Short mmCIF file of N, CA, C and O in Angstrom, two decimals:
data_model
loop_
_atom_site.label_atom_id
_atom_site.label_comp_id
_atom_site.label_asym_id
_atom_site.label_seq_id
_atom_site.Cartn_x
_atom_site.Cartn_y
_atom_site.Cartn_z
N MET O 1 -10.91 -8.99 1.06
CA MET O 1 -9.71 -9.70 0.63
C MET O 1 -8.89 -8.79 -0.30
O MET O 1 -9.42 -8.19 -1.23
N ILE O 2 -7.61 -8.74 -0.04
CA ILE O 2 -6.71 -7.88 -0.81
C ILE O 2 -6.01 -8.72 -1.89
O ILE O 2 -5.28 -9.65 -1.57
N PRO O 3 -6.24 -8.40 -3.16
CA PRO O 3 -5.62 -9.19 -4.24
C PRO O 3 -4.09 -9.05 -4.24
O PRO O 3 -3.56 -7.95 -4.14
N LYS O 4 -3.43 -10.17 -4.36
CA LYS O 4 -1.96 -10.20 -4.32
C LYS O 4 -1.34 -9.60 -5.58
O LYS O 4 -0.18 -9.21 -5.56
N ASP O 5 -2.12 -9.51 -6.68
CA ASP O 5 -1.55 -8.97 -7.92
C ASP O 5 -1.66 -7.44 -8.00
O ASP O 5 -1.26 -6.85 -8.99
N CYS O 6 -2.18 -6.82 -6.94
CA CYS O 6 -2.31 -5.37 -6.92
C CYS O 6 -1.23 -4.74 -6.04
O CYS O 6 -0.71 -5.38 -5.12
N ARG O 7 -0.91 -3.50 -6.34
CA ARG O 7 -0.05 -2.67 -5.51
C ARG O 7 -0.90 -1.52 -5.00
O ARG O 7 -1.97 -1.24 -5.56
N PHE O 8 -0.43 -0.83 -3.96
CA PHE O 8 -1.28 0.15 -3.29
C PHE O 8 -0.54 1.43 -2.93
O PHE O 8 0.67 1.43 -2.73
N LEU O 9 -1.33 2.51 -2.81
CA LEU O 9 -0.86 3.78 -2.27
C LEU O 9 -1.38 3.92 -0.84
O LEU O 9 -2.43 3.35 -0.51
N GLU O 10 -0.71 4.72 -0.03
CA GLU O 10 -1.20 4.98 1.32
C GLU O 10 -2.56 5.67 1.30
O GLU O 10 -3.30 5.60 2.27
N SER O 11 -2.88 6.34 0.21
CA SER O 11 -4.16 7.02 0.07
C SER O 11 -5.27 6.06 -0.40
O SER O 11 -6.37 6.49 -0.73
N HIS O 12 -4.96 4.76 -0.47
CA HIS O 12 -5.91 3.67 -0.71
C HIS O 12 -6.35 3.48 -2.15
O HIS O 12 -7.40 2.91 -2.41
N GLU O 13 -5.54 3.90 -3.11
CA GLU O 13 -5.76 3.51 -4.49
C GLU O 13 -5.04 2.18 -4.74
O GLU O 13 -4.01 1.92 -4.14
N TRP O 14 -5.59 1.37 -5.62
CA TRP O 14 -4.89 0.15 -6.03
C TRP O 14 -4.44 0.29 -7.48
O TRP O 14 -5.00 1.07 -8.24
N ALA O 15 -3.40 -0.46 -7.81
CA ALA O 15 -2.85 -0.47 -9.17
C ALA O 15 -2.54 -1.91 -9.55
O ALA O 15 -2.01 -2.67 -8.74
N ARG O 16 -2.90 -2.27 -10.77
CA ARG O 16 -2.63 -3.64 -11.24
C ARG O 16 -2.01 -3.56 -12.63
O ARG O 16 -2.53 -2.88 -13.52
N LEU O 17 -0.90 -4.25 -12.81
CA LEU O 17 -0.24 -4.33 -14.11
C LEU O 17 -1.04 -5.26 -15.01
O LEU O 17 -1.23 -6.44 -14.68
N GLU O 18 -1.52 -4.73 -16.12
CA GLU O 18 -2.32 -5.52 -17.06
C GLU O 18 -1.39 -6.21 -18.06
O GLU O 18 -0.23 -5.85 -18.21
N LYS O 19 -1.93 -7.19 -18.77
CA LYS O 19 -1.13 -7.95 -19.74
C LYS O 19 -0.56 -7.07 -20.85
O LYS O 19 0.49 -7.37 -21.40
N ASP O 20 -1.26 -5.98 -21.17
CA ASP O 20 -0.80 -5.10 -22.25
C ASP O 20 0.21 -4.05 -21.78
O ASP O 20 0.61 -3.18 -22.54
N GLY O 21 0.61 -4.13 -20.50
CA GLY O 21 1.61 -3.20 -19.97
C GLY O 21 1.02 -1.94 -19.37
O GLY O 21 1.75 -1.13 -18.80
N THR O 22 -0.30 -1.76 -19.46
CA THR O 22 -0.92 -0.60 -18.82
C THR O 22 -1.14 -0.89 -17.34
O THR O 22 -1.06 -2.05 -16.90
N ILE O 23 -1.43 0.15 -16.59
CA ILE O 23 -1.71 0.03 -15.17
C ILE O 23 -3.17 0.40 -14.95
O ILE O 23 -3.57 1.54 -15.20
N ALA O 24 -3.97 -0.56 -14.49
CA ALA O 24 -5.36 -0.29 -14.11
C ALA O 24 -5.33 0.29 -12.70
O ALA O 24 -4.58 -0.17 -11.84
N VAL O 25 -6.15 1.32 -12.46
CA VAL O 25 -6.17 2.02 -11.17
C VAL O 25 -7.58 2.03 -10.62
O VAL O 25 -8.54 2.29 -11.34
N GLY O 26 -7.70 1.75 -9.32
CA GLY O 26 -9.00 1.78 -8.66
C GLY O 26 -8.87 2.25 -7.22
O GLY O 26 -7.80 2.69 -6.80
N ILE O 27 -9.95 2.11 -6.48
CA ILE O 27 -10.00 2.51 -5.07
C ILE O 27 -10.16 1.24 -4.24
O ILE O 27 -11.01 0.40 -4.56
N SER O 28 -9.40 1.11 -3.18
CA SER O 28 -9.43 -0.12 -2.38
C SER O 28 -10.77 -0.32 -1.66
O SER O 28 -11.51 0.63 -1.42
N ASP O 29 -11.05 -1.57 -1.32
CA ASP O 29 -12.24 -1.90 -0.54
C ASP O 29 -12.25 -1.12 0.77
O ASP O 29 -13.30 -0.68 1.23
N HIS O 30 -11.08 -0.98 1.37
CA HIS O 30 -10.97 -0.25 2.63
C HIS O 30 -11.48 1.19 2.47
O HIS O 30 -12.25 1.68 3.30
N ALA O 31 -11.08 1.85 1.40
CA ALA O 31 -11.52 3.22 1.15
C ALA O 31 -13.02 3.26 0.90
O ALA O 31 -13.72 4.13 1.44
N ILE O 32 -13.54 2.32 0.11
CA ILE O 32 -14.97 2.29 -0.19
C ILE O 32 -15.76 2.10 1.10
O ILE O 32 -16.77 2.78 1.34
N GLU O 33 -15.29 1.20 1.94
CA GLU O 33 -15.97 0.93 3.22
C GLU O 33 -16.01 2.19 4.10
O GLU O 33 -17.04 2.50 4.70
N HIS O 34 -14.91 2.92 4.16
CA HIS O 34 -14.85 4.11 5.00
C HIS O 34 -15.61 5.30 4.41
O HIS O 34 -16.10 6.14 5.16
N LEU O 35 -15.70 5.36 3.10
CA LEU O 35 -16.45 6.45 2.47
C LEU O 35 -17.95 6.27 2.65
O LEU O 35 -18.69 7.24 2.78
N GLY O 36 -18.41 5.04 2.66
CA GLY O 36 -19.84 4.79 2.75
C GLY O 36 -20.48 4.84 1.38
O GLY O 36 -19.84 4.58 0.37
N ASP O 37 -21.75 5.20 1.33
CA ASP O 37 -22.48 5.21 0.06
C ASP O 37 -21.94 6.30 -0.86
O ASP O 37 -21.96 7.48 -0.53
N LEU O 38 -21.48 5.88 -2.03
CA LEU O 38 -20.94 6.81 -3.01
C LEU O 38 -22.07 7.51 -3.75
O LEU O 38 -23.08 6.89 -4.09
N VAL O 39 -21.90 8.81 -3.99
CA VAL O 39 -22.93 9.57 -4.70
C VAL O 39 -22.42 10.22 -5.99
O VAL O 39 -23.22 10.59 -6.85
N TYR O 40 -21.09 10.35 -6.14
CA TYR O 40 -20.56 11.02 -7.32
C TYR O 40 -19.13 10.58 -7.58
O TYR O 40 -18.35 10.39 -6.65
N LEU O 41 -18.80 10.42 -8.85
CA LEU O 41 -17.45 10.05 -9.27
C LEU O 41 -17.04 10.96 -10.41
O LEU O 41 -17.76 11.08 -11.40
N GLU O 42 -15.92 11.63 -10.25
CA GLU O 42 -15.39 12.50 -11.30
C GLU O 42 -14.10 11.89 -11.83
O GLU O 42 -13.16 11.66 -11.06
N LEU O 43 -14.07 11.62 -13.13
CA LEU O 43 -12.89 11.04 -13.77
C LEU O 43 -12.41 11.96 -14.89
O LEU O 43 -13.19 12.71 -15.45
N PRO O 44 -11.13 11.87 -15.23
CA PRO O 44 -10.58 12.74 -16.29
C PRO O 44 -10.91 12.21 -17.67
O PRO O 44 -11.39 11.09 -17.83
N ALA O 45 -10.62 13.02 -18.65
CA ALA O 45 -10.74 12.59 -20.04
C ALA O 45 -9.52 11.74 -20.40
O ALA O 45 -8.44 11.92 -19.82
N GLY O 46 -9.70 10.82 -21.32
CA GLY O 46 -8.56 10.06 -21.82
C GLY O 46 -7.56 10.98 -22.49
O GLY O 46 -7.90 12.06 -22.96
N GLY O 47 -6.30 10.57 -22.50
CA GLY O 47 -5.25 11.37 -23.12
C GLY O 47 -4.54 12.30 -22.16
O GLY O 47 -3.50 12.86 -22.50
N LYS O 48 -5.09 12.46 -20.96
CA LYS O 48 -4.47 13.34 -19.97
C LYS O 48 -3.17 12.72 -19.47
O LYS O 48 -3.08 11.53 -19.22
N LYS O 49 -2.16 13.55 -19.33
CA LYS O 49 -0.88 13.11 -18.76
C LYS O 49 -0.90 13.39 -17.26
O LYS O 49 -1.38 14.44 -16.83
N VAL O 50 -0.41 12.42 -16.48
CA VAL O 50 -0.36 12.58 -15.02
C VAL O 50 1.03 12.23 -14.52
O VAL O 50 1.75 11.44 -15.13
N LYS O 51 1.39 12.83 -13.41
CA LYS O 51 2.61 12.49 -12.70
C LYS O 51 2.24 11.61 -11.52
O LYS O 51 1.13 11.73 -10.99
N LYS O 52 3.15 10.76 -11.12
CA LYS O 52 2.92 9.92 -9.95
C LYS O 52 2.56 10.83 -8.77
O LYS O 52 3.23 11.82 -8.50
N GLY O 53 1.44 10.52 -8.11
CA GLY O 53 0.99 11.29 -6.96
C GLY O 53 0.03 12.42 -7.29
O GLY O 53 -0.56 13.02 -6.40
N ASP O 54 -0.16 12.72 -8.59
CA ASP O 54 -1.12 13.75 -8.99
C ASP O 54 -2.55 13.30 -8.72
O ASP O 54 -2.89 12.13 -8.90
N SER O 55 -3.41 14.23 -8.34
CA SER O 55 -4.84 13.97 -8.26
C SER O 55 -5.39 13.99 -9.68
O SER O 55 -5.12 14.91 -10.44
N PHE O 56 -6.16 12.95 -10.05
CA PHE O 56 -6.71 12.93 -11.40
C PHE O 56 -8.24 12.86 -11.39
O PHE O 56 -8.88 12.88 -12.43
N GLY O 57 -8.84 12.78 -10.22
CA GLY O 57 -10.29 12.71 -10.13
C GLY O 57 -10.70 12.79 -8.68
O GLY O 57 -9.87 13.02 -7.79
N SER O 58 -12.00 12.57 -8.44
CA SER O 58 -12.49 12.59 -7.07
C SER O 58 -13.70 11.69 -6.95
O SER O 58 -14.37 11.37 -7.92
N VAL O 59 -13.95 11.29 -5.71
CA VAL O 59 -15.11 10.49 -5.39
C VAL O 59 -15.79 11.14 -4.19
O VAL O 59 -15.12 11.62 -3.27
N GLU O 60 -17.12 11.20 -4.24
CA GLU O 60 -17.88 11.79 -3.15
C GLU O 60 -18.85 10.77 -2.60
O GLU O 60 -19.43 9.99 -3.35
N SER O 61 -19.00 10.80 -1.28
CA SER O 61 -19.96 9.93 -0.62
C SER O 61 -20.85 10.79 0.25
O SER O 61 -20.68 12.01 0.33
N VAL O 62 -21.76 10.13 0.95
CA VAL O 62 -22.61 10.87 1.88
C VAL O 62 -21.80 11.40 3.05
O VAL O 62 -22.22 12.33 3.72
N LYS O 63 -20.61 10.84 3.28
CA LYS O 63 -19.76 11.24 4.40
C LYS O 63 -18.69 12.26 4.04
O LYS O 63 -18.37 13.13 4.84
N ALA O 64 -18.08 12.12 2.85
CA ALA O 64 -16.91 12.94 2.53
C ALA O 64 -16.62 12.93 1.03
O ALA O 64 -17.19 12.14 0.29
N ALA O 65 -15.72 13.80 0.63
CA ALA O 65 -15.19 13.82 -0.73
C ALA O 65 -13.69 13.53 -0.65
O ALA O 65 -13.03 13.98 0.29
N SER O 66 -13.19 12.77 -1.60
CA SER O 66 -11.76 12.43 -1.59
C SER O 66 -11.20 12.53 -3.00
O SER O 66 -11.84 12.13 -3.97
N ASP O 67 -9.98 13.05 -3.08
CA ASP O 67 -9.26 13.05 -4.34
C ASP O 67 -8.78 11.63 -4.64
O ASP O 67 -8.57 10.83 -3.73
N ILE O 68 -8.57 11.36 -5.91
CA ILE O 68 -8.02 10.08 -6.35
C ILE O 68 -6.67 10.38 -6.97
O ILE O 68 -6.55 11.27 -7.82
N TYR O 69 -5.63 9.64 -6.53
CA TYR O 69 -4.25 9.94 -6.93
C TYR O 69 -3.69 8.88 -7.87
O TYR O 69 -3.97 7.69 -7.74
N ALA O 70 -2.85 9.33 -8.78
CA ALA O 70 -2.19 8.44 -9.75
C ALA O 70 -1.05 7.69 -9.07
O ALA O 70 -0.15 8.31 -8.52
N PRO O 71 -1.08 6.37 -9.13
CA PRO O 71 0.00 5.58 -8.54
C PRO O 71 1.26 5.58 -9.39
O PRO O 71 2.34 5.27 -8.90
N VAL O 72 1.11 5.90 -10.67
CA VAL O 72 2.24 5.96 -11.60
C VAL O 72 2.07 7.17 -12.50
O VAL O 72 0.96 7.67 -12.69
N GLY O 73 3.17 7.63 -13.05
CA GLY O 73 3.11 8.70 -14.04
C GLY O 73 2.93 8.13 -15.42
O GLY O 73 3.31 7.00 -15.69
N GLY O 74 2.31 8.91 -16.30
CA GLY O 74 2.13 8.47 -17.67
C GLY O 74 0.91 9.09 -18.30
O GLY O 74 0.46 10.16 -17.88
N GLU O 75 0.35 8.41 -19.29
CA GLU O 75 -0.81 8.93 -20.01
C GLU O 75 -2.03 8.06 -19.73
O GLU O 75 -1.96 6.83 -19.81
N ILE O 76 -3.13 8.70 -19.39
CA ILE O 76 -4.39 7.98 -19.20
C ILE O 76 -4.92 7.60 -20.58
O ILE O 76 -5.22 8.47 -21.39
N ILE O 77 -4.97 6.30 -20.83
CA ILE O 77 -5.38 5.84 -22.17
C ILE O 77 -6.79 5.25 -22.19
O ILE O 77 -7.33 5.02 -23.27
N ALA O 78 -7.37 4.99 -21.02
CA ALA O 78 -8.74 4.48 -20.96
C ALA O 78 -9.39 4.99 -19.68
O ALA O 78 -8.73 5.10 -18.64
N VAL O 79 -10.68 5.29 -19.77
CA VAL O 79 -11.46 5.76 -18.63
C VAL O 79 -12.73 4.91 -18.56
O VAL O 79 -13.42 4.73 -19.55
N ASN O 80 -13.02 4.38 -17.38
CA ASN O 80 -14.19 3.53 -17.17
C ASN O 80 -15.40 4.42 -16.86
O ASN O 80 -15.83 4.54 -15.72
N GLU O 81 -15.94 5.03 -17.90
CA GLU O 81 -17.01 6.02 -17.74
C GLU O 81 -18.32 5.41 -17.26
O GLU O 81 -19.16 6.10 -16.69
N GLU O 82 -18.51 4.11 -17.45
CA GLU O 82 -19.74 3.44 -17.02
C GLU O 82 -19.92 3.49 -15.50
O GLU O 82 -21.04 3.43 -15.01
N LEU O 83 -18.84 3.56 -14.77
CA LEU O 83 -18.91 3.54 -13.31
C LEU O 83 -19.71 4.70 -12.73
O LEU O 83 -20.39 4.54 -11.72
N ALA O 84 -19.62 5.86 -13.32
CA ALA O 84 -20.30 7.04 -12.79
C ALA O 84 -21.81 6.82 -12.71
O ALA O 84 -22.47 7.41 -11.85
N ASP O 85 -22.34 5.95 -13.56
CA ASP O 85 -23.78 5.67 -13.56
C ASP O 85 -24.16 4.46 -12.73
O ASP O 85 -25.34 4.14 -12.60
N ASP O 86 -23.17 3.75 -12.18
CA ASP O 86 -23.43 2.52 -11.43
C ASP O 86 -22.46 2.38 -10.26
O ASP O 86 -21.66 1.45 -10.20
N LEU O 87 -22.52 3.32 -9.33
CA LEU O 87 -21.59 3.35 -8.21
C LEU O 87 -21.76 2.17 -7.25
O LEU O 87 -20.85 1.84 -6.49
N GLU O 88 -22.88 1.49 -7.30
CA GLU O 88 -23.10 0.32 -6.46
C GLU O 88 -22.14 -0.82 -6.82
O GLU O 88 -21.89 -1.70 -5.99
N ARG O 89 -21.62 -0.82 -8.03
CA ARG O 89 -20.69 -1.89 -8.45
C ARG O 89 -19.46 -1.95 -7.56
O ARG O 89 -18.84 -3.00 -7.42
N PHE O 90 -19.07 -0.82 -6.95
CA PHE O 90 -17.89 -0.82 -6.08
C PHE O 90 -18.05 -1.82 -4.93
O PHE O 90 -17.07 -2.31 -4.40
N LYS O 91 -19.28 -2.10 -4.54
CA LYS O 91 -19.52 -3.00 -3.40
C LYS O 91 -19.40 -4.47 -3.79
O LYS O 91 -19.22 -5.32 -2.93
N THR O 92 -19.48 -4.78 -5.08
CA THR O 92 -19.49 -6.19 -5.48
C THR O 92 -18.38 -6.58 -6.45
O THR O 92 -18.03 -7.75 -6.53
N ASP O 93 -17.84 -5.62 -7.18
CA ASP O 93 -16.92 -5.95 -8.28
C ASP O 93 -15.70 -5.04 -8.26
O ASP O 93 -15.16 -4.69 -9.30
N ASN O 94 -15.26 -4.63 -7.08
CA ASN O 94 -14.30 -3.55 -6.97
C ASN O 94 -12.96 -3.80 -7.67
O ASN O 94 -12.49 -2.94 -8.39
N TYR O 95 -12.34 -4.93 -7.45
CA TYR O 95 -10.99 -5.13 -7.98
C TYR O 95 -10.97 -5.64 -9.43
O TYR O 95 -9.91 -5.73 -10.03
N GLU O 96 -12.11 -5.97 -9.98
CA GLU O 96 -12.13 -6.41 -11.38
C GLU O 96 -12.77 -5.36 -12.28
O GLU O 96 -12.12 -4.72 -13.07
N GLY O 97 -14.06 -5.17 -12.14
CA GLY O 97 -14.79 -4.29 -13.04
C GLY O 97 -14.74 -2.82 -12.68
O GLY O 97 -15.19 -1.99 -13.45
N CYS O 98 -14.23 -2.49 -11.50
CA CYS O 98 -14.27 -1.10 -11.04
C CYS O 98 -12.94 -0.38 -11.16
O CYS O 98 -12.61 0.47 -10.33
N TRP O 99 -12.18 -0.68 -12.19
CA TRP O 99 -11.00 0.14 -12.45
C TRP O 99 -11.51 1.50 -12.93
O TRP O 99 -12.54 1.60 -13.57
N LEU O 100 -10.82 2.54 -12.54
CA LEU O 100 -11.23 3.90 -12.89
C LEU O 100 -10.61 4.35 -14.20
O LEU O 100 -11.29 4.86 -15.08
N VAL O 101 -9.30 4.20 -14.27
CA VAL O 101 -8.55 4.57 -15.47
C VAL O 101 -7.48 3.52 -15.71
O VAL O 101 -7.13 2.75 -14.82
N LYS O 102 -6.96 3.53 -16.93
CA LYS O 102 -5.78 2.73 -17.26
C LYS O 102 -4.73 3.72 -17.75
O LYS O 102 -5.02 4.59 -18.57
N ILE O 103 -3.54 3.57 -17.19
CA ILE O 103 -2.44 4.49 -17.48
C ILE O 103 -1.32 3.74 -18.21
O ILE O 103 -0.92 2.66 -17.78
N LYS O 104 -0.86 4.34 -19.30
CA LYS O 104 0.34 3.83 -19.96
C LYS O 104 1.51 4.47 -19.21
O LYS O 104 1.72 5.68 -19.28
N PRO O 105 2.26 3.66 -18.43
CA PRO O 105 3.27 4.24 -17.56
C PRO O 105 4.47 4.81 -18.32
O PRO O 105 4.92 4.24 -19.30
N ALA O 106 4.95 5.96 -17.83
CA ALA O 106 6.15 6.57 -18.40
C ALA O 106 7.39 5.84 -17.90
O ALA O 106 8.39 5.76 -18.60
N ASP O 107 7.31 5.31 -16.67
CA ASP O 107 8.44 4.60 -16.05
C ASP O 107 7.89 3.40 -15.30
O ASP O 107 7.19 3.55 -14.30
N LYS O 108 8.21 2.20 -15.77
CA LYS O 108 7.68 0.98 -15.15
C LYS O 108 8.15 0.81 -13.71
O LYS O 108 7.53 0.11 -12.92
N ALA O 109 9.21 1.49 -13.32
CA ALA O 109 9.71 1.41 -11.95
C ALA O 109 8.71 2.03 -10.97
O ALA O 109 8.70 1.68 -9.78
N ASP O 110 7.86 2.95 -11.45
CA ASP O 110 6.83 3.55 -10.59
C ASP O 110 5.95 2.46 -9.97
O ASP O 110 5.64 2.49 -8.78
N PHE O 111 5.55 1.49 -10.78
CA PHE O 111 4.69 0.41 -10.28
C PHE O 111 5.41 -0.42 -9.24
O PHE O 111 4.85 -0.75 -8.19
N GLU O 112 6.65 -0.78 -9.52
CA GLU O 112 7.41 -1.62 -8.60
C GLU O 112 7.65 -0.94 -7.25
O GLU O 112 7.83 -1.62 -6.24
N SER O 113 7.61 0.39 -7.22
CA SER O 113 7.87 1.11 -5.97
C SER O 113 6.64 1.20 -5.06
O SER O 113 6.74 1.65 -3.92
N LEU O 114 5.47 0.76 -5.56
CA LEU O 114 4.25 0.82 -4.75
C LEU O 114 4.22 -0.28 -3.70
O LEU O 114 4.93 -1.28 -3.81
N MET O 115 3.38 -0.10 -2.69
CA MET O 115 3.24 -1.09 -1.63
C MET O 115 2.67 -2.40 -2.18
O MET O 115 1.71 -2.39 -2.96
N THR O 116 3.23 -3.51 -1.74
CA THR O 116 2.68 -4.81 -2.08
C THR O 116 1.40 -5.03 -1.28
O THR O 116 1.10 -4.28 -0.33
N ALA O 117 0.65 -6.05 -1.63
CA ALA O 117 -0.58 -6.37 -0.91
C ALA O 117 -0.28 -6.64 0.57
O ALA O 117 -1.02 -6.21 1.45
N ASP O 118 0.81 -7.35 0.85
CA ASP O 118 1.17 -7.64 2.24
C ASP O 118 1.50 -6.36 3.01
O ASP O 118 1.07 -6.19 4.15
N ALA O 119 2.24 -5.46 2.39
CA ALA O 119 2.58 -4.20 3.05
C ALA O 119 1.33 -3.36 3.28
O ALA O 119 1.17 -2.72 4.32
N TYR O 120 0.41 -3.39 2.32
CA TYR O 120 -0.84 -2.63 2.46
C TYR O 120 -1.68 -3.20 3.60
O TYR O 120 -2.27 -2.47 4.39
N GLU O 121 -1.71 -4.51 3.70
CA GLU O 121 -2.45 -5.17 4.78
C GLU O 121 -1.89 -4.72 6.15
O GLU O 121 -2.65 -4.44 7.07
N LYS O 122 -0.58 -4.64 6.26
CA LYS O 122 0.04 -4.17 7.51
C LYS O 122 -0.32 -2.71 7.79
O LYS O 122 -0.57 -2.34 8.93
N LEU O 123 -0.38 -1.88 6.74
CA LEU O 123 -0.78 -0.49 6.90
C LEU O 123 -2.21 -0.41 7.46
O LEU O 123 -2.48 0.36 8.39
N LEU O 124 -3.09 -1.23 6.93
CA LEU O 124 -4.48 -1.23 7.39
C LEU O 124 -4.58 -1.65 8.85
O LEU O 124 -5.40 -1.11 9.60
N GLU O 125 -3.75 -2.60 9.25
CA GLU O 125 -3.75 -3.04 10.65
C GLU O 125 -3.36 -1.90 11.58
O GLU O 125 -3.89 -1.78 12.69
N THR O 126 -2.44 -1.04 11.14
CA THR O 126 -2.02 0.08 12.01
C THR O 126 -3.06 1.18 12.04
O THR O 126 -3.07 1.97 12.99
N GLU O 127 -3.94 1.24 11.05
CA GLU O 127 -4.98 2.28 11.01
C GLU O 127 -6.19 1.92 11.87
O GLU O 127 -7.00 2.79 12.16
N GLU O 128 -6.33 0.67 12.23
CA GLU O 128 -7.52 0.25 13.00
C GLU O 128 -7.41 0.60 14.46
O GLU O 128 -6.48 0.84 15.05
#
């Protein structure tokens, strides 16, 4: 199920506007399903500045390695470091507890320009 409060990148990252104005970023269920069993997660240090579309980390599975891209530009103000030790959580708690980083956006219009849940769903239909 694709949460309606999230926006998406074609590279399958999700972004959610939090109450404090930050953007939580994660990897979609679709990406997790296609990657298979995850074995490694690399995340940046807090305080790093990113531009929209920049790679800020990577995820590796038994099948492949993939870069993780920033859906918005700004400063990474929080990193969910606990995930690296509990990659199984992606299978059960992906859109809530499995945010990777939180970004303080430099331009709030970046978020609005991302794909809506409905548009992302249509993208997934064309990939099948």
